[in-house]
Structures are given as structure tokens and as C-alpha cells.
Amino acid sequence: PLSQTTICRFEAQQLSDNNCIKIHKVLEKWMRSVNSSSSKQPVPTKSKVAVKRRKKRTTIDATRLGQLEAYFARQPKPSAADIAKLDDSLQLGKEVIRVWFCNRRQKHRRSA
């Protein structure tokens, strides 16, 4: 009995170390049943299981944060072109900027 979240993370290959440990026994049992019904193949050991690590958190300095906040005050939902322009000037990466705006809108909704 695994949670739906764990199953989704497994399918997306976004398992944490703890989730890998939880799911390892279930996968071993499943692999044994598959292998016994088909050809005999070795079950992967724990050392062979690849774990996808999370990207390190991005820190945004005060100057760039001020620019993002100022832009958010004018336009809380920038277009892809606006995000590209911000990336050119701030050098943070389009994905970092997109996520920052998503998080900032969420923060705005919570405080309103």
C-alpha cells in the first residue's frame, strides 16, 4: 500500500531517498513476480537504484529581488516574452523567474 503521491513521484522519477527506501521492498517483490513469470533476470540491488536529486535552492540577492518585486507590482502574471526579458536582465534563468512569480502570486493570495 503506497500513497498515490509516492506512485506519482516514482512515475515522474522524482523520488526522495526516503521514498526510495519505502518503495524498494515493493519493487523487489514485483520484480521477483515478473521474473518468475518470464525469463530469469537478476533483481536490481539497492546500490544500482538511481536516485534523482533535487536541484539546490536558488538564492536571489536583494537587488534582483527588488527588481522582481517591482515588476510584480506592475504585472503579477508576466508573459513568456516578459520572463525572457527579465532573464536577460537578471540572469536567473527563465524557470527560476517563472517559479518565483508562481510562488509570489500564491503568497499574495494567502495575504489577501
PDB file of C-alpha atoms in Angstrom:
ATOM      1  CA  PRO A   1       0.000   0.000   0.000  1.00  0.00           C
ATOM      2  CA  LEU A   2       1.847   3.041  -1.314  1.00  0.00           C
ATOM      3  CA  SER A   3       0.364   6.515  -1.388  1.00  0.00           C
ATOM      4  CA  GLN A   4      -0.750   7.989  -4.689  1.00  0.00           C
ATOM      5  CA  THR A   5       1.843  10.747  -4.197  1.00  0.00           C
ATOM      6  CA  THR A   6       4.661   8.201  -3.929  1.00  0.00           C
ATOM      7  CA  ILE A   7       3.429   6.402  -7.047  1.00  0.00           C
ATOM      8  CA  CYS A   8       3.257   9.687  -8.992  1.00  0.00           C
ATOM      9  CA  ARG A   9       6.752  10.645  -7.852  1.00  0.00           C
ATOM     10  CA  PHE A  10       8.012   7.200  -8.896  1.00  0.00           C
ATOM     11  CA  GLU A  11       6.469   7.595 -12.358  1.00  0.00           C
ATOM     12  CA  ALA A  12       7.991  11.084 -12.694  1.00  0.00           C
ATOM     13  CA  GLN A  13      11.351   9.778 -11.400  1.00  0.00           C
ATOM     14  CA  GLN A  14      11.307  12.312  -8.550  1.00  0.00           C
ATOM     15  CA  LEU A  15      11.701  10.029  -5.553  1.00  0.00           C
ATOM     16  CA  SER A  16      13.424  11.245  -2.425  1.00  0.00           C
ATOM     17  CA  ASP A  17      15.817   8.997  -0.524  1.00  0.00           C
ATOM     18  CA  ASN A  18      13.076   8.142   1.991  1.00  0.00           C
ATOM     19  CA  ASN A  19      10.625   7.264  -0.776  1.00  0.00           C
ATOM     20  CA  CYS A  20      13.260   5.040  -2.417  1.00  0.00           C
ATOM     21  CA  ILE A  21      13.667   3.138   0.822  1.00  0.00           C
ATOM     22  CA  LYS A  22       9.880   2.774   1.190  1.00  0.00           C
ATOM     23  CA  ILE A  23       9.291   1.606  -2.347  1.00  0.00           C
ATOM     24  CA  HIS A  24      12.359  -0.639  -2.600  1.00  0.00           C
ATOM     25  CA  LYS A  25      10.736  -3.692  -0.980  1.00  0.00           C
ATOM     26  CA  VAL A  26       7.570  -3.328  -3.049  1.00  0.00           C
ATOM     27  CA  LEU A  27       9.590  -3.094  -6.253  1.00  0.00           C
ATOM     28  CA  GLU A  28      11.750  -6.076  -5.306  1.00  0.00           C
ATOM     29  CA  LYS A  29       8.654  -8.199  -4.716  1.00  0.00           C
ATOM     30  CA  TRP A  30       7.152  -7.049  -8.012  1.00  0.00           C
ATOM     31  CA  MET A  31      10.409  -7.742  -9.893  1.00  0.00           C
ATOM     32  CA  ARG A  32      10.547 -11.263  -8.448  1.00  0.00           C
ATOM     33  CA  SER A  33       6.999 -11.976  -9.593  1.00  0.00           C
ATOM     34  CA  VAL A  34       7.713 -10.583 -13.072  1.00  0.00           C
ATOM     35  CA  ASN A  35      10.972 -12.500 -13.344  1.00  0.00           C
ATOM     36  CA  SER A  36       9.418 -15.760 -12.192  1.00  0.00           C
ATOM     37  CA  SER A  37       6.684 -15.459 -14.811  1.00  0.00           C
ATOM     38  CA  SER A  38       9.139 -14.558 -17.604  1.00  0.00           C
ATOM     39  CA  SER A  39      12.858 -15.078 -18.120  1.00  0.00           C
ATOM     40  CA  LYS A  40      15.190 -15.233 -15.118  1.00  0.00           C
ATOM     41  CA  GLN A  41      16.853 -11.828 -14.658  1.00  0.00           C
ATOM     42  CA  PRO A  42      18.637 -10.521 -11.557  1.00  0.00           C
ATOM     43  CA  VAL A  43      16.705  -8.146  -9.303  1.00  0.00           C
ATOM     44  CA  PRO A  44      18.436  -4.749  -9.087  1.00  0.00           C
ATOM     45  CA  THR A  45      20.064  -4.167  -5.737  1.00  0.00           C
ATOM     46  CA  LYS A  46      19.759  -1.020  -3.694  1.00  0.00           C
ATOM     47  CA  SER A  47      23.174   0.209  -4.863  1.00  0.00           C
ATOM     48  CA  LYS A  48      22.048   0.072  -8.509  1.00  0.00           C
ATOM     49  CA  VAL A  49      18.875   2.109  -7.982  1.00  0.00           C
ATOM     50  CA  ALA A  50      19.423   5.665  -9.234  1.00  0.00           C
ATOM     51  CA  VAL A  51      18.022   8.466  -7.106  1.00  0.00           C
ATOM     52  CA  LYS A  52      17.148  11.767  -8.733  1.00  0.00           C
ATOM     53  CA  ARG A  53      18.428  14.559  -6.517  1.00  0.00           C
ATOM     54  CA  ARG A  54      16.625  17.860  -6.138  1.00  0.00           C
ATOM     55  CA  LYS A  55      18.163  20.975  -7.590  1.00  0.00           C
ATOM     56  CA  LYS A  56      19.770  23.176  -4.968  1.00  0.00           C
ATOM     57  CA  ARG A  57      17.594  26.112  -3.881  1.00  0.00           C
ATOM     58  CA  THR A  58      18.274  29.303  -5.792  1.00  0.00           C
ATOM     59  CA  THR A  59      19.096  32.319  -3.665  1.00  0.00           C
ATOM     60  CA  ILE A  60      18.132  35.689  -5.080  1.00  0.00           C
ATOM     61  CA  ASP A  61      20.105  38.710  -3.890  1.00  0.00           C
ATOM     62  CA  ALA A  62      18.328  41.826  -2.605  1.00  0.00           C
ATOM     63  CA  THR A  63      18.890  43.866  -5.785  1.00  0.00           C
ATOM     64  CA  ARG A  64      17.355  41.249  -8.060  1.00  0.00           C
ATOM     65  CA  LEU A  65      14.584  40.566  -5.563  1.00  0.00           C
ATOM     66  CA  GLY A  66      13.723  44.268  -5.550  1.00  0.00           C
ATOM     67  CA  GLN A  67      13.518  44.250  -9.339  1.00  0.00           C
ATOM     68  CA  LEU A  68      11.268  41.187  -9.307  1.00  0.00           C
ATOM     69  CA  GLU A  69       9.013  42.737  -6.643  1.00  0.00           C
ATOM     70  CA  ALA A  70       8.774  45.993  -8.628  1.00  0.00           C
ATOM     71  CA  TYR A  71       7.838  44.077 -11.764  1.00  0.00           C
ATOM     72  CA  PHE A  72       5.305  42.023  -9.805  1.00  0.00           C
ATOM     73  CA  ALA A  73       3.645  45.241  -8.564  1.00  0.00           C
ATOM     74  CA  ARG A  74       3.113  46.286 -12.197  1.00  0.00           C
ATOM     75  CA  GLN A  75       2.421  42.891 -13.734  1.00  0.00           C
ATOM     76  CA  PRO A  76       1.794  39.902 -11.439  1.00  0.00           C
ATOM     77  CA  LYS A  77       1.419  37.454 -14.360  1.00  0.00           C
ATOM     78  CA  PRO A  78       4.148  38.095 -16.945  1.00  0.00           C
ATOM     79  CA  SER A  79       4.071  36.517 -20.395  1.00  0.00           C
ATOM     80  CA  ALA A  80       6.769  34.186 -21.669  1.00  0.00           C
ATOM     81  CA  ALA A  81       8.312  37.134 -23.543  1.00  0.00           C
ATOM     82  CA  ASP A  82       8.343  39.212 -20.339  1.00  0.00           C
ATOM     83  CA  ILE A  83      10.015  36.363 -18.472  1.00  0.00           C
ATOM     84  CA  ALA A  84      12.648  36.112 -21.228  1.00  0.00           C
ATOM     85  CA  LYS A  85      13.344  39.862 -20.921  1.00  0.00           C
ATOM     86  CA  LEU A  86      13.644  39.554 -17.142  1.00  0.00           C
ATOM     87  CA  ASP A  87      16.018  36.626 -17.603  1.00  0.00           C
ATOM     88  CA  ASP A  88      18.197  38.702 -19.933  1.00  0.00           C
ATOM     89  CA  SER A  89      18.488  41.490 -17.373  1.00  0.00           C
ATOM     90  CA  LEU A  90      18.622  39.434 -14.138  1.00  0.00           C
ATOM     91  CA  GLN A  91      20.483  36.314 -15.353  1.00  0.00           C
ATOM     92  CA  LEU A  92      18.496  33.995 -13.064  1.00  0.00           C
ATOM     93  CA  GLY A  93      17.081  31.574 -15.601  1.00  0.00           C
ATOM     94  CA  LYS A  94      13.591  31.534 -17.087  1.00  0.00           C
ATOM     95  CA  GLU A  95      12.425  28.634 -14.922  1.00  0.00           C
ATOM     96  CA  VAL A  96      13.631  30.317 -11.712  1.00  0.00           C
ATOM     97  CA  ILE A  97      11.783  33.511 -12.669  1.00  0.00           C
ATOM     98  CA  ARG A  98       8.627  31.624 -13.647  1.00  0.00           C
ATOM     99  CA  VAL A  99       8.606  29.721 -10.339  1.00  0.00           C
ATOM    100  CA  TRP A 100       9.313  32.909  -8.385  1.00  0.00           C
ATOM    101  CA  PHE A 101       6.238  34.580  -9.925  1.00  0.00           C
ATOM    102  CA  CYS A 102       4.090  31.496  -9.198  1.00  0.00           C
ATOM    103  CA  ASN A 103       5.238  31.485  -5.576  1.00  0.00           C
ATOM    104  CA  ARG A 104       4.795  35.250  -5.246  1.00  0.00           C
ATOM    105  CA  ARG A 105       1.223  35.109  -6.594  1.00  0.00           C
ATOM    106  CA  GLN A 106       0.480  32.346  -4.072  1.00  0.00           C
ATOM    107  CA  LYS A 107       1.937  34.468  -1.271  1.00  0.00           C
ATOM    108  CA  HIS A 108      -0.199  37.410  -2.445  1.00  0.00           C
ATOM    109  CA  ARG A 109      -3.354  35.247  -2.387  1.00  0.00           C
ATOM    110  CA  ARG A 110      -2.594  33.996   1.140  1.00  0.00           C
ATOM    111  CA  SER A 111      -2.044  37.504   2.484  1.00  0.00           C
ATOM    112  CA  ALA A 112      -5.149  38.977   0.782  1.00  0.00           C
TER     113      ALA A 112
END
